[in-house]
XYZ file of C-alpha atoms in Angstrom:
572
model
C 0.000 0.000 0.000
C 1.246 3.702 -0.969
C 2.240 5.860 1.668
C 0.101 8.846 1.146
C 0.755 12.146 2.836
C -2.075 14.995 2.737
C -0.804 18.665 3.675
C -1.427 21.873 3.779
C 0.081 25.726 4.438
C -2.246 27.406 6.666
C -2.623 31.441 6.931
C -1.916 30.896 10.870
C -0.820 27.923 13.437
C -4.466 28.447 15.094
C -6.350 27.660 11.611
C -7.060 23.697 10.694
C -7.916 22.604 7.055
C -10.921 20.947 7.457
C -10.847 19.590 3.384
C -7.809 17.215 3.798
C -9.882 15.766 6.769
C -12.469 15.400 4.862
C -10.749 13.427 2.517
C -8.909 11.366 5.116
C -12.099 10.676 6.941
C -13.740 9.599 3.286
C -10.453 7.687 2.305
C -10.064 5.599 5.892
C -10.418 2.296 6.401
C -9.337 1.248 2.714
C -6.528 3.748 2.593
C -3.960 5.105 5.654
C -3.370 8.729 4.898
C -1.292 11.085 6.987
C -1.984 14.726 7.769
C 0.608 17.243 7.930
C -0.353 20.956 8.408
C 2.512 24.270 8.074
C 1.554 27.679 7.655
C 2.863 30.634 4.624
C 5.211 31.554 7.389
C 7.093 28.593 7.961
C 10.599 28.300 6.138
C 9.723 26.306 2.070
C 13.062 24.336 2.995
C 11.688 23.445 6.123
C 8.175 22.348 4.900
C 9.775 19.879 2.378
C 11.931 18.523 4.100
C 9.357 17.614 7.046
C 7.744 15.993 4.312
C 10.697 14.264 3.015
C 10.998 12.852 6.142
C 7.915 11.317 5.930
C 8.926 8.938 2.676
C 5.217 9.379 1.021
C 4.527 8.066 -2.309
C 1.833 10.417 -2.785
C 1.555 14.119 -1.666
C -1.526 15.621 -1.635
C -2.096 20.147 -0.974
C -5.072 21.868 -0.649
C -4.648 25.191 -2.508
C -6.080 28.248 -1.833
C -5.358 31.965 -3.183
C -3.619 32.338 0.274
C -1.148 29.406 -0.087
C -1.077 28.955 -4.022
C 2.332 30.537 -4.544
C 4.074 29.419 -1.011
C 2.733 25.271 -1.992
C 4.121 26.221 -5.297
C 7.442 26.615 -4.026
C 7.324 23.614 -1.364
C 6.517 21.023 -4.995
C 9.160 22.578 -6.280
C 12.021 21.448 -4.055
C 9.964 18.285 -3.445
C 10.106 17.248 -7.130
C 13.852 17.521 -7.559
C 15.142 15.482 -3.743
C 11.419 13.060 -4.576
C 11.541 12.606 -8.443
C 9.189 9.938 -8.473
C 6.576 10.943 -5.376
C 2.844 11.786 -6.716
C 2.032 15.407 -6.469
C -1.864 15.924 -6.464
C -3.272 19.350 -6.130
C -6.968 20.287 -4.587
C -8.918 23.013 -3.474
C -10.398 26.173 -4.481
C -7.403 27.498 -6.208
C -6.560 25.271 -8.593
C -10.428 23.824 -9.648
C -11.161 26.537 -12.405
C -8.393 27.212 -15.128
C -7.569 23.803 -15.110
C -5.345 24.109 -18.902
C -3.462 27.194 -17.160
C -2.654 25.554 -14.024
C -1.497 21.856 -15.435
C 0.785 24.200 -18.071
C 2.369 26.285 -15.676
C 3.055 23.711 -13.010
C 4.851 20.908 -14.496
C 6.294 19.757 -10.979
C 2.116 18.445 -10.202
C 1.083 15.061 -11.377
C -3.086 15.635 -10.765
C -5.374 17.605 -10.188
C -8.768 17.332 -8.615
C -11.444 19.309 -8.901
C -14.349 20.694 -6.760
C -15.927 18.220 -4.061
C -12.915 16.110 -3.696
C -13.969 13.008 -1.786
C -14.910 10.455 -4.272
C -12.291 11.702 -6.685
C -9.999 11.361 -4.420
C -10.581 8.073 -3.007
C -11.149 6.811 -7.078
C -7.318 8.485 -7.656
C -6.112 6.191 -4.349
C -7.888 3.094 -5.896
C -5.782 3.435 -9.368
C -2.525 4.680 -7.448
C -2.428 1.051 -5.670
C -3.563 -0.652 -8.567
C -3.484 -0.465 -12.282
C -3.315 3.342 -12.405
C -5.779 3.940 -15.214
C -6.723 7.536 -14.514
C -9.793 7.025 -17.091
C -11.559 5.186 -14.625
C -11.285 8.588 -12.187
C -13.835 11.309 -12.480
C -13.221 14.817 -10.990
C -9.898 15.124 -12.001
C -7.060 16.440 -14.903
C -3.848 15.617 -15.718
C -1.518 16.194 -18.812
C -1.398 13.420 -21.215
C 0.908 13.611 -24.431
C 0.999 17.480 -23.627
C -2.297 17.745 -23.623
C -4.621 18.639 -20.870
C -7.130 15.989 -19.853
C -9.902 16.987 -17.949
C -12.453 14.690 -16.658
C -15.745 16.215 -15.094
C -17.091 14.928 -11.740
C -19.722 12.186 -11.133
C -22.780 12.673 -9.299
C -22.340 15.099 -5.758
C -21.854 12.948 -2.461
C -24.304 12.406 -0.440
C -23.547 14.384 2.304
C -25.726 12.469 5.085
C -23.418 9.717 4.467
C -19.887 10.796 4.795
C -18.068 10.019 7.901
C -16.724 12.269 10.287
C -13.420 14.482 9.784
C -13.010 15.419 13.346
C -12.411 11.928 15.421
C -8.737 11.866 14.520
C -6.215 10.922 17.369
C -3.741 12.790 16.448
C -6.478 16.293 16.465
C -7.253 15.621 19.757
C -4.862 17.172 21.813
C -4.784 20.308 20.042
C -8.509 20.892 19.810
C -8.774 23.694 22.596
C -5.282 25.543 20.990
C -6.964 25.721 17.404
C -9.757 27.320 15.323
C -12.091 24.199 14.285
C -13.960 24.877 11.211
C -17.357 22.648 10.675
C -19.680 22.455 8.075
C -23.122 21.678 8.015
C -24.147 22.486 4.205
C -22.556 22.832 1.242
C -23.221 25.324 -1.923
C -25.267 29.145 -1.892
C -28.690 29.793 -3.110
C -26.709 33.227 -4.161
C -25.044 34.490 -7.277
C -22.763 36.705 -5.932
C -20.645 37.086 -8.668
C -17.470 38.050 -7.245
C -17.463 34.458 -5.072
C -16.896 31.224 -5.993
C -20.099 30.202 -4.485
C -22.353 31.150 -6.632
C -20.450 28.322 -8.999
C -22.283 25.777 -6.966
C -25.953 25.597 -8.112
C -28.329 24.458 -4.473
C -27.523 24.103 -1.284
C -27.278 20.448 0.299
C -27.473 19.483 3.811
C -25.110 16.875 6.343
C -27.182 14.635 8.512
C -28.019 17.063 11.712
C -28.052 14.122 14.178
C -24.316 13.587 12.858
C -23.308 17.279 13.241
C -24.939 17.474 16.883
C -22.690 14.316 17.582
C -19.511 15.535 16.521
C -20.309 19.548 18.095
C -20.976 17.512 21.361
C -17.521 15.449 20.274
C -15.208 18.431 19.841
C -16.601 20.373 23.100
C -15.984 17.446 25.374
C -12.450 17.034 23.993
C -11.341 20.623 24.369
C -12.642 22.584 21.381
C -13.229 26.160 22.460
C -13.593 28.247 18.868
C -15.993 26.184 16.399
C -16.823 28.396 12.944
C -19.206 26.899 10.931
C -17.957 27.809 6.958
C -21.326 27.317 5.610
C -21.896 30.246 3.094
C -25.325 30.985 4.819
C -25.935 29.485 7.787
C -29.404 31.250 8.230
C -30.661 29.931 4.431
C -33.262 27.579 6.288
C -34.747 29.380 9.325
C -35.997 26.433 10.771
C -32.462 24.618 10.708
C -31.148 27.605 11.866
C -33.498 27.820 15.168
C -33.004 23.821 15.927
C -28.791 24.049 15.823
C -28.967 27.658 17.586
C -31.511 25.680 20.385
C -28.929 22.694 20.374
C -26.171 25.035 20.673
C -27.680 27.245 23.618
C -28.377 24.039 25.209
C -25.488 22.228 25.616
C -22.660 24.173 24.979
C -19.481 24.309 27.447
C -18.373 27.268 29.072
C -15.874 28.948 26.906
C -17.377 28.000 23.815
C -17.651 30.235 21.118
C -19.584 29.430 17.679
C -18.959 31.766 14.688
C -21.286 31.653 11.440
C -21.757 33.601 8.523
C -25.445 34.359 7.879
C -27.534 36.781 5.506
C -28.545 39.721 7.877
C -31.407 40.805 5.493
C -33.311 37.308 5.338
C -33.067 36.717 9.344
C -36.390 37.348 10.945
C -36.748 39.677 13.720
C -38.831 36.887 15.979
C -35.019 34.692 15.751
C -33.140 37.577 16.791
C -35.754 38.307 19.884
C -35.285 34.266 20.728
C -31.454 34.377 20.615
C -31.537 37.930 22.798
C -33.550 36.610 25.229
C -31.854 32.793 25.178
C -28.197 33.029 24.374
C -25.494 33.361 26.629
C -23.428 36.608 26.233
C -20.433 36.081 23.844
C -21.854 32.194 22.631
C -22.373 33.387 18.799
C -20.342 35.585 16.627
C -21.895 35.925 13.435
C -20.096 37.302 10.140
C -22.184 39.360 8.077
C -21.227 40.366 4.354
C -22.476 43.733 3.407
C -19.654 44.431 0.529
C -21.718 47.653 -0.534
C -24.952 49.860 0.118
C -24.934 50.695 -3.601
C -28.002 49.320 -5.546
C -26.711 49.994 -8.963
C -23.329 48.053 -7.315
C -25.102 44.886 -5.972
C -27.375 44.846 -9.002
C -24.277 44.329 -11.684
C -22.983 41.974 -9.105
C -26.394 39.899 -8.991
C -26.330 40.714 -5.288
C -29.575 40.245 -3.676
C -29.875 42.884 -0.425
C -31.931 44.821 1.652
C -30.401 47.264 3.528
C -33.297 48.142 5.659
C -33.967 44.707 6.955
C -30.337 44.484 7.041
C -29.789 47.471 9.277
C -32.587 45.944 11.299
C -31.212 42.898 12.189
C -27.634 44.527 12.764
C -29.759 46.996 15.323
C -31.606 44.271 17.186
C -28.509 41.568 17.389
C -26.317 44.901 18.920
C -29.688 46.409 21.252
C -29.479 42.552 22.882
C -26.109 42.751 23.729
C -25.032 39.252 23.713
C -23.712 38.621 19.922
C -20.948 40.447 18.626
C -21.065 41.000 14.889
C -18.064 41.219 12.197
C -19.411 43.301 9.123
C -17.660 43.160 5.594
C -17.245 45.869 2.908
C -15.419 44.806 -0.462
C -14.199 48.364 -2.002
C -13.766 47.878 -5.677
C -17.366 46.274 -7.109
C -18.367 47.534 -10.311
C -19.651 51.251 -10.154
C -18.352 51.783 -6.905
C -15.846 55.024 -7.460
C -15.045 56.854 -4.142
C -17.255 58.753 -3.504
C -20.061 56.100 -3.149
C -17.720 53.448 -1.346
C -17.516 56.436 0.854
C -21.253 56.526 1.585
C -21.349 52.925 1.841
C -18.337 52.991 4.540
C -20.304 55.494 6.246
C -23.698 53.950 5.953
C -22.360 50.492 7.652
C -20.266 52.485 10.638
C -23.156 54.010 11.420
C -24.380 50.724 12.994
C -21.395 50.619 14.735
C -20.761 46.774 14.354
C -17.693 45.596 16.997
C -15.553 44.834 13.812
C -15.704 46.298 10.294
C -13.786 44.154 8.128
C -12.558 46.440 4.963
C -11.513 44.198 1.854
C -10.505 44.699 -1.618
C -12.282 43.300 -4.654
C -10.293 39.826 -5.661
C -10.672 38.220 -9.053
C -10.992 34.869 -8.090
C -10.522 32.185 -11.133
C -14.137 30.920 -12.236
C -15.997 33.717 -10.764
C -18.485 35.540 -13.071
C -16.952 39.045 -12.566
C -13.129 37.764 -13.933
C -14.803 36.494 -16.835
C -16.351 39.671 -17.521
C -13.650 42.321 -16.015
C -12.868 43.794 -19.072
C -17.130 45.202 -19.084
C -15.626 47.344 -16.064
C -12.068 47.347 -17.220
C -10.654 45.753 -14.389
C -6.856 45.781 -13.894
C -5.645 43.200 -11.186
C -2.884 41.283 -9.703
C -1.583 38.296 -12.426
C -0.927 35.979 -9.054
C -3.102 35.169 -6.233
C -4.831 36.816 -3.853
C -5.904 38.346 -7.864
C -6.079 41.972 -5.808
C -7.566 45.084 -8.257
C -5.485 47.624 -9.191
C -8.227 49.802 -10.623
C -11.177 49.498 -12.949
C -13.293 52.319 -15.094
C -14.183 54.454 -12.220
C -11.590 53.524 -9.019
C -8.040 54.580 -9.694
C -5.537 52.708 -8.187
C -4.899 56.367 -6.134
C -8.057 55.977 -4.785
C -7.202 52.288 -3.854
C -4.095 53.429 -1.921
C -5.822 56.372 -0.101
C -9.094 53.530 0.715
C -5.860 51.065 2.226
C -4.951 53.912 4.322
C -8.616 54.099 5.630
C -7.823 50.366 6.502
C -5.159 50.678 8.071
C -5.917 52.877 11.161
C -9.566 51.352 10.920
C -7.920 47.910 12.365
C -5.652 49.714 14.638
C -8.657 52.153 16.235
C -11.646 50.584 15.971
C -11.868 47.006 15.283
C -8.986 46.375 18.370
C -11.201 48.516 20.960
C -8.170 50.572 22.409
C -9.988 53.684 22.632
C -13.948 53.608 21.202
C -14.895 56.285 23.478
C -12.286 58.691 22.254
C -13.002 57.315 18.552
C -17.028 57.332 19.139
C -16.234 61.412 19.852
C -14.143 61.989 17.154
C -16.725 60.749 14.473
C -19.649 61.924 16.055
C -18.879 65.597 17.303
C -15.142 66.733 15.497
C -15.010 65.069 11.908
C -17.873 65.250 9.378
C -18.585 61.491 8.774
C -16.570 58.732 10.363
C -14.766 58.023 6.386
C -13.223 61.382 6.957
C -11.651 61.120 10.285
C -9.941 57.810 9.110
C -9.260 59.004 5.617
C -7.308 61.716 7.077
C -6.135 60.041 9.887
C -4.820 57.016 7.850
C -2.997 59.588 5.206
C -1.322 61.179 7.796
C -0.144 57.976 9.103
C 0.942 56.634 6.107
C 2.771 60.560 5.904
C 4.751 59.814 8.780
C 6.104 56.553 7.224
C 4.260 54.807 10.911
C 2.978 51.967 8.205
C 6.528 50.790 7.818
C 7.555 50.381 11.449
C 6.299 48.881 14.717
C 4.248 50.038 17.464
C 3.558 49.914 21.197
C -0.073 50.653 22.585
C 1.231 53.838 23.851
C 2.353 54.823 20.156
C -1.167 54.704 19.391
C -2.333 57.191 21.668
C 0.708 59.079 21.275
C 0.073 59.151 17.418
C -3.500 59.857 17.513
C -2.879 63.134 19.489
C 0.021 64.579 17.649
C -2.535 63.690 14.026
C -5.170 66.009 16.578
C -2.767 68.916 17.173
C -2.384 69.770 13.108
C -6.348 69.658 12.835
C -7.595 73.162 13.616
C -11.119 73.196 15.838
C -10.114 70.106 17.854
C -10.184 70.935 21.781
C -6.774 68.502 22.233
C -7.497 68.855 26.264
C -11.009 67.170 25.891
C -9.842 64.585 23.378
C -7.265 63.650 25.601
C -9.076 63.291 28.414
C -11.021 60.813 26.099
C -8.104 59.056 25.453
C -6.840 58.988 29.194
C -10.616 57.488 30.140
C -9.880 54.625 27.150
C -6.219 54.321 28.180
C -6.974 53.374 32.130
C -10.488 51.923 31.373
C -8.386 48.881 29.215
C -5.321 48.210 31.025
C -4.710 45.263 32.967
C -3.070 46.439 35.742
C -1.919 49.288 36.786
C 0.271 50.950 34.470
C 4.261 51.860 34.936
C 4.240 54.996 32.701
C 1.657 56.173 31.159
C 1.832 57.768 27.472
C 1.008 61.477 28.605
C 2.780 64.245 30.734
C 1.678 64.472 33.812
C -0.639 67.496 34.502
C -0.946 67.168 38.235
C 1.802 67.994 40.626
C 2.838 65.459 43.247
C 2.018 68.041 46.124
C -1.317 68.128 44.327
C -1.669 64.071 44.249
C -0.964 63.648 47.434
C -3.460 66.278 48.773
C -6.213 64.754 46.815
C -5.545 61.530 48.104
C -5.937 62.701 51.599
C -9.151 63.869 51.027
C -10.354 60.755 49.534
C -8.998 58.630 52.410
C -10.771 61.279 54.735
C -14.114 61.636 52.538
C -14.507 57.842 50.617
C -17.445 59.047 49.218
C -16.072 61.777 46.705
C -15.466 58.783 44.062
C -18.739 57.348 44.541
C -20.797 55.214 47.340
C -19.304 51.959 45.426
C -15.573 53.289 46.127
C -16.951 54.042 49.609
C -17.678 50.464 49.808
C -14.729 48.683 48.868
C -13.035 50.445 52.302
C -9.705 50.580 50.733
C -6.561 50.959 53.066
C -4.041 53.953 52.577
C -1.734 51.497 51.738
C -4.300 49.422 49.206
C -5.685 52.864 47.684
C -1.824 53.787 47.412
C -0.901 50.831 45.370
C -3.234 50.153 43.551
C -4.940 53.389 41.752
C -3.885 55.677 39.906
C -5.036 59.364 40.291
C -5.836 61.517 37.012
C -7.020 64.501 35.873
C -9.734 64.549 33.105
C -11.111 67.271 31.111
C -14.557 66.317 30.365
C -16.457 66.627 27.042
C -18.316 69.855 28.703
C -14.958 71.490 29.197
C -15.249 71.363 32.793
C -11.819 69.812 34.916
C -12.543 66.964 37.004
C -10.613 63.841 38.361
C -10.597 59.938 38.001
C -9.547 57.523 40.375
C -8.600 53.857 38.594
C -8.448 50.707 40.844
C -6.651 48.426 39.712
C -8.222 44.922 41.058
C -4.800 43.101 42.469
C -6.021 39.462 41.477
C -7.399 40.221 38.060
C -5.563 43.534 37.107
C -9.395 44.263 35.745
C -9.726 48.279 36.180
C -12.618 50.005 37.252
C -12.838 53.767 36.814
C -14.606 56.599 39.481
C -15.252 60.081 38.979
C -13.707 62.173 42.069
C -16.045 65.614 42.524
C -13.818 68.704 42.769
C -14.260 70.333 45.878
């Protein structure tokens, strides 16, 4: 029997490829196969020669527009110190341009396409016995110079297939890892910048099954599941049974992540999970892309932006999901100006991330084949990027980037949202323009190219203040002081700003607190701190409030937690 080896190069350690598990799962008993995850990071030497190492007579990768090039240059090496091993490509990546990709890499032996299971499994059959690739469907290989491409057999049935997530060897690092599960495959959407709207229906795994295997991966450890269906919410009453399930016998520390369709979900699910789910159980991912109806019209993007901003309002109003919103700048039609509004027009819901992406050209999607209708320009090599199109320059790309940039840094990390809530709201004229300018003036410094420390950040942000004209820097600060102490864990050494208070000052203040608790508040009173204790562990600040008016904070530090808990001190 062939030793067979199936790999991967994640984006991160944490990620797991759940498609070579699939296959291994599919493959097992008849056929041993070995897993053997790396990530892009990891040294190409180093990569193939772990593999080496491993003597396989068959190599299988699951490619993806993050890995393609990095896997490229793994086969590479591998061909020339294992001339005769069996390189078989999968995935994503390399299932649409077939010709191109079995040209350019002459290193690869196969290559299957789509839903690899039974292909797979078929290729294993032939590799142990008479090798007639004829007999395989769902897969391509060159043959006298010539591409040979045979299509796929009938889909799977998914209630069938066994389980990819009972592996010994998984076990142990279940509660380090993201574990990605899937409960449907294929999108009733025709998105036509994804490759799911390739897949025509949407078909279903056996829900007994999945409930077995959730219940399998909490009890061994798993503490980040994300379900990778395209729309989890497509069936409402499938949706209410695994969200029941879910909210019924999860573990503590469990956190599920899906993506659903904001705009289909019905207000009477959201009122259920607001008034039944744990606080930080669900995360759900919600694609947006663009507020533009002329946009998601030439895209064959079904949306409605009402319902959608309803659902958004209700999930946030409950408290207890946060929610990850996506913008894609680039779609057709979508110059500036209007990915302006439509930047604007999602902050405005203020979801706790706001992912901002650029437009890919993915191989096989509907908008590649027609990019020159919108005459895109874009990368030649994965991730496929745009570089500009009839209306988008690739200035305005660069100035949209720098948007990104300090959006990550400022809001999606939560450093300083009351500082950045005041900013938007009462000193810039829409949210776009305060990191538009922000992120320029960033990227002016050269602070893109070099490192930072959380206290660079507030340090930054205030000297990018003090050139705007009409900003009161005393109030901001304050702001930023509030955000600073509010998210520390423990008390902090030295903080990022001068100190405005005189020790003489300090130490008078603190005296009157010791002798008169109740100035910071009948909860401070409470806690009956020590002069020692109240010494040690708070810190005493002064604050400028957004009324103008000069006032004081007191931070305490909690010793066992470092958790901080801020109270106004009345001036006397």
């Amino acid at each position: 029997m062939k030793k067979v080896v199936l790999s991967t190069l994640n984006a991160k350690y944490i990620h797991t490829n759940l498609a070579i598990r699939c296959l291994k799962a599919y493959a097992e008993p008849d056929f041993d196969v070995e897993l053997a995850e790396y990530t892009i990071k990891d040294p190409v030497l180093n990569i193939a020669t772990d593999l080496f190492s491993k003597r396989p007579d068959v190599i299988g990768f699951s490619c993806y527009i993050w890995n393609i090039e990095e896997t490229i240059n793994v086969i590479g090496i591998l061909r020339k110190i294992m001339p005769d091993v069996k390189i078989i490509l999968g995935g994503p990546e390399v299932t649409y341009d077939v010709p191109y990709w079995l040209e350019r890499l002459t290193d690869v032996d196969f290559i299957i396409l789509g839903e690899g299971e039974e292909s797979f499994k078929q290729f294993l059959v032939q590799a142990n016995g008479d090798e007639d690739w004829d007999k395989v469907a769902g897969i391509a290989y060159m043959k006298d110079d010539k591409p040979v491409i045979r299509p796929q057999s009938n889909k799977i049935d998914l209630r069938e297939v066994p389980s990819p997530f009972r592996f010994e060897e998984d076990l142990d690092q279940l509660s380090k890892r993201v574990t990605y599960i899937e409960t449907s495959r294929g999108c009733p959407f025709r998105c036509q910048f994804c490759l799911s709207s390739i897949e025509v229906g949407v078909r279903y795994f056996d829900r007994e099954k999945v409930k077995e295997d959730i219940r399998f991966l909490m009890q061994n450890g798993a503490k980040t599941i994300k379900f990778v269906d395209r729309t989890f919410n497509i069936s409402r009453s499938y949706a209410m049974e695994m969200f029941q399930f879910l909210i019924d016998e999860h573990l503590p520390g469990t956190v599920f992540q899906f993506e659903i369709t904001a705009d289909i979900m019905r207000p009477e699910v959201i009122e259920f999970l607001n008034q039944n789910a744990p606080a930080g159980l669900f995360r759900f991912e919600i694609g947006v892309q663009s507020t533009n109806d002329e946009t998601n019209d030439l895209v064959m993007r079904r949306q409605n932006y009402d319902k959608l901003t309803r659902t958004v309002t209700m999930v946030k109003d409950g408290g207890k999901i946060d929610q990850h919103l996506d913008l894609i700048a680039g779609l057709p039609e979508e110059d500036y100006h209007s990915f302006k509004k439509t930047f604007n027009d999602v902050f405005q819901l203020r979801p706790e991330e706001l992912q901002l992406g650029f437009l890919k050209m993915l191989r096989g999607t509907g908008l590649r084949i027609r990019a020159n209708d919108h005459q895109y320009t874009f990368m030649d090599h994965s991730p496929y990027e745009i570089l500009g199109n009839n209306i988008l320059s690739f200035d305005d790309i660069v100035r949209i980037k720098q948007v990104e940039d300090v959006l990550e840094k400022y809001w999606n990390d939560h450093r300083m949202d009351q500082t950045i809530e005041y900013l938007v709201s009462e000193v810039f004229e829409t949210p776009f323009d305060f990191f538009q300018e922000f992120g320029s003036y960033w990227e002016g410094k050269g602070w893109s190219r070099i490192g930072h420390q959380l206290e660079d950040l507030f340090k930054r942000l205030r000297e990018f203040l003090s050139t705007k004209e009409g900003v009161s820097l005393s109030v901001v600060e304050g702001l930023m002081k509030l955000d600073y102490l509010q998210n520390q864990r423990y008390k902090p050494r030295k903080p990022w700003w001068s100190n405005t208070m005189t020790k003489e000052q300090r130490s008078s203040l603190y005296q009157e607190i010791l002798a008169s608790p109740l100035r910071a508040g009948a909860e401070f009173m409470e806690m009956n701190l020590s002069e020692k204790d109240l010494y040690k562990h708070t810190m005493l600040e002064s604050i400028t409030g957004t009324d103008g008016k000069d006032g004081y904070v007191l931070a305490y530090f909690e010793p066992t937690t470092g958790r901080s808990t801020l109270f106004p001190v009345g001036v006397s």
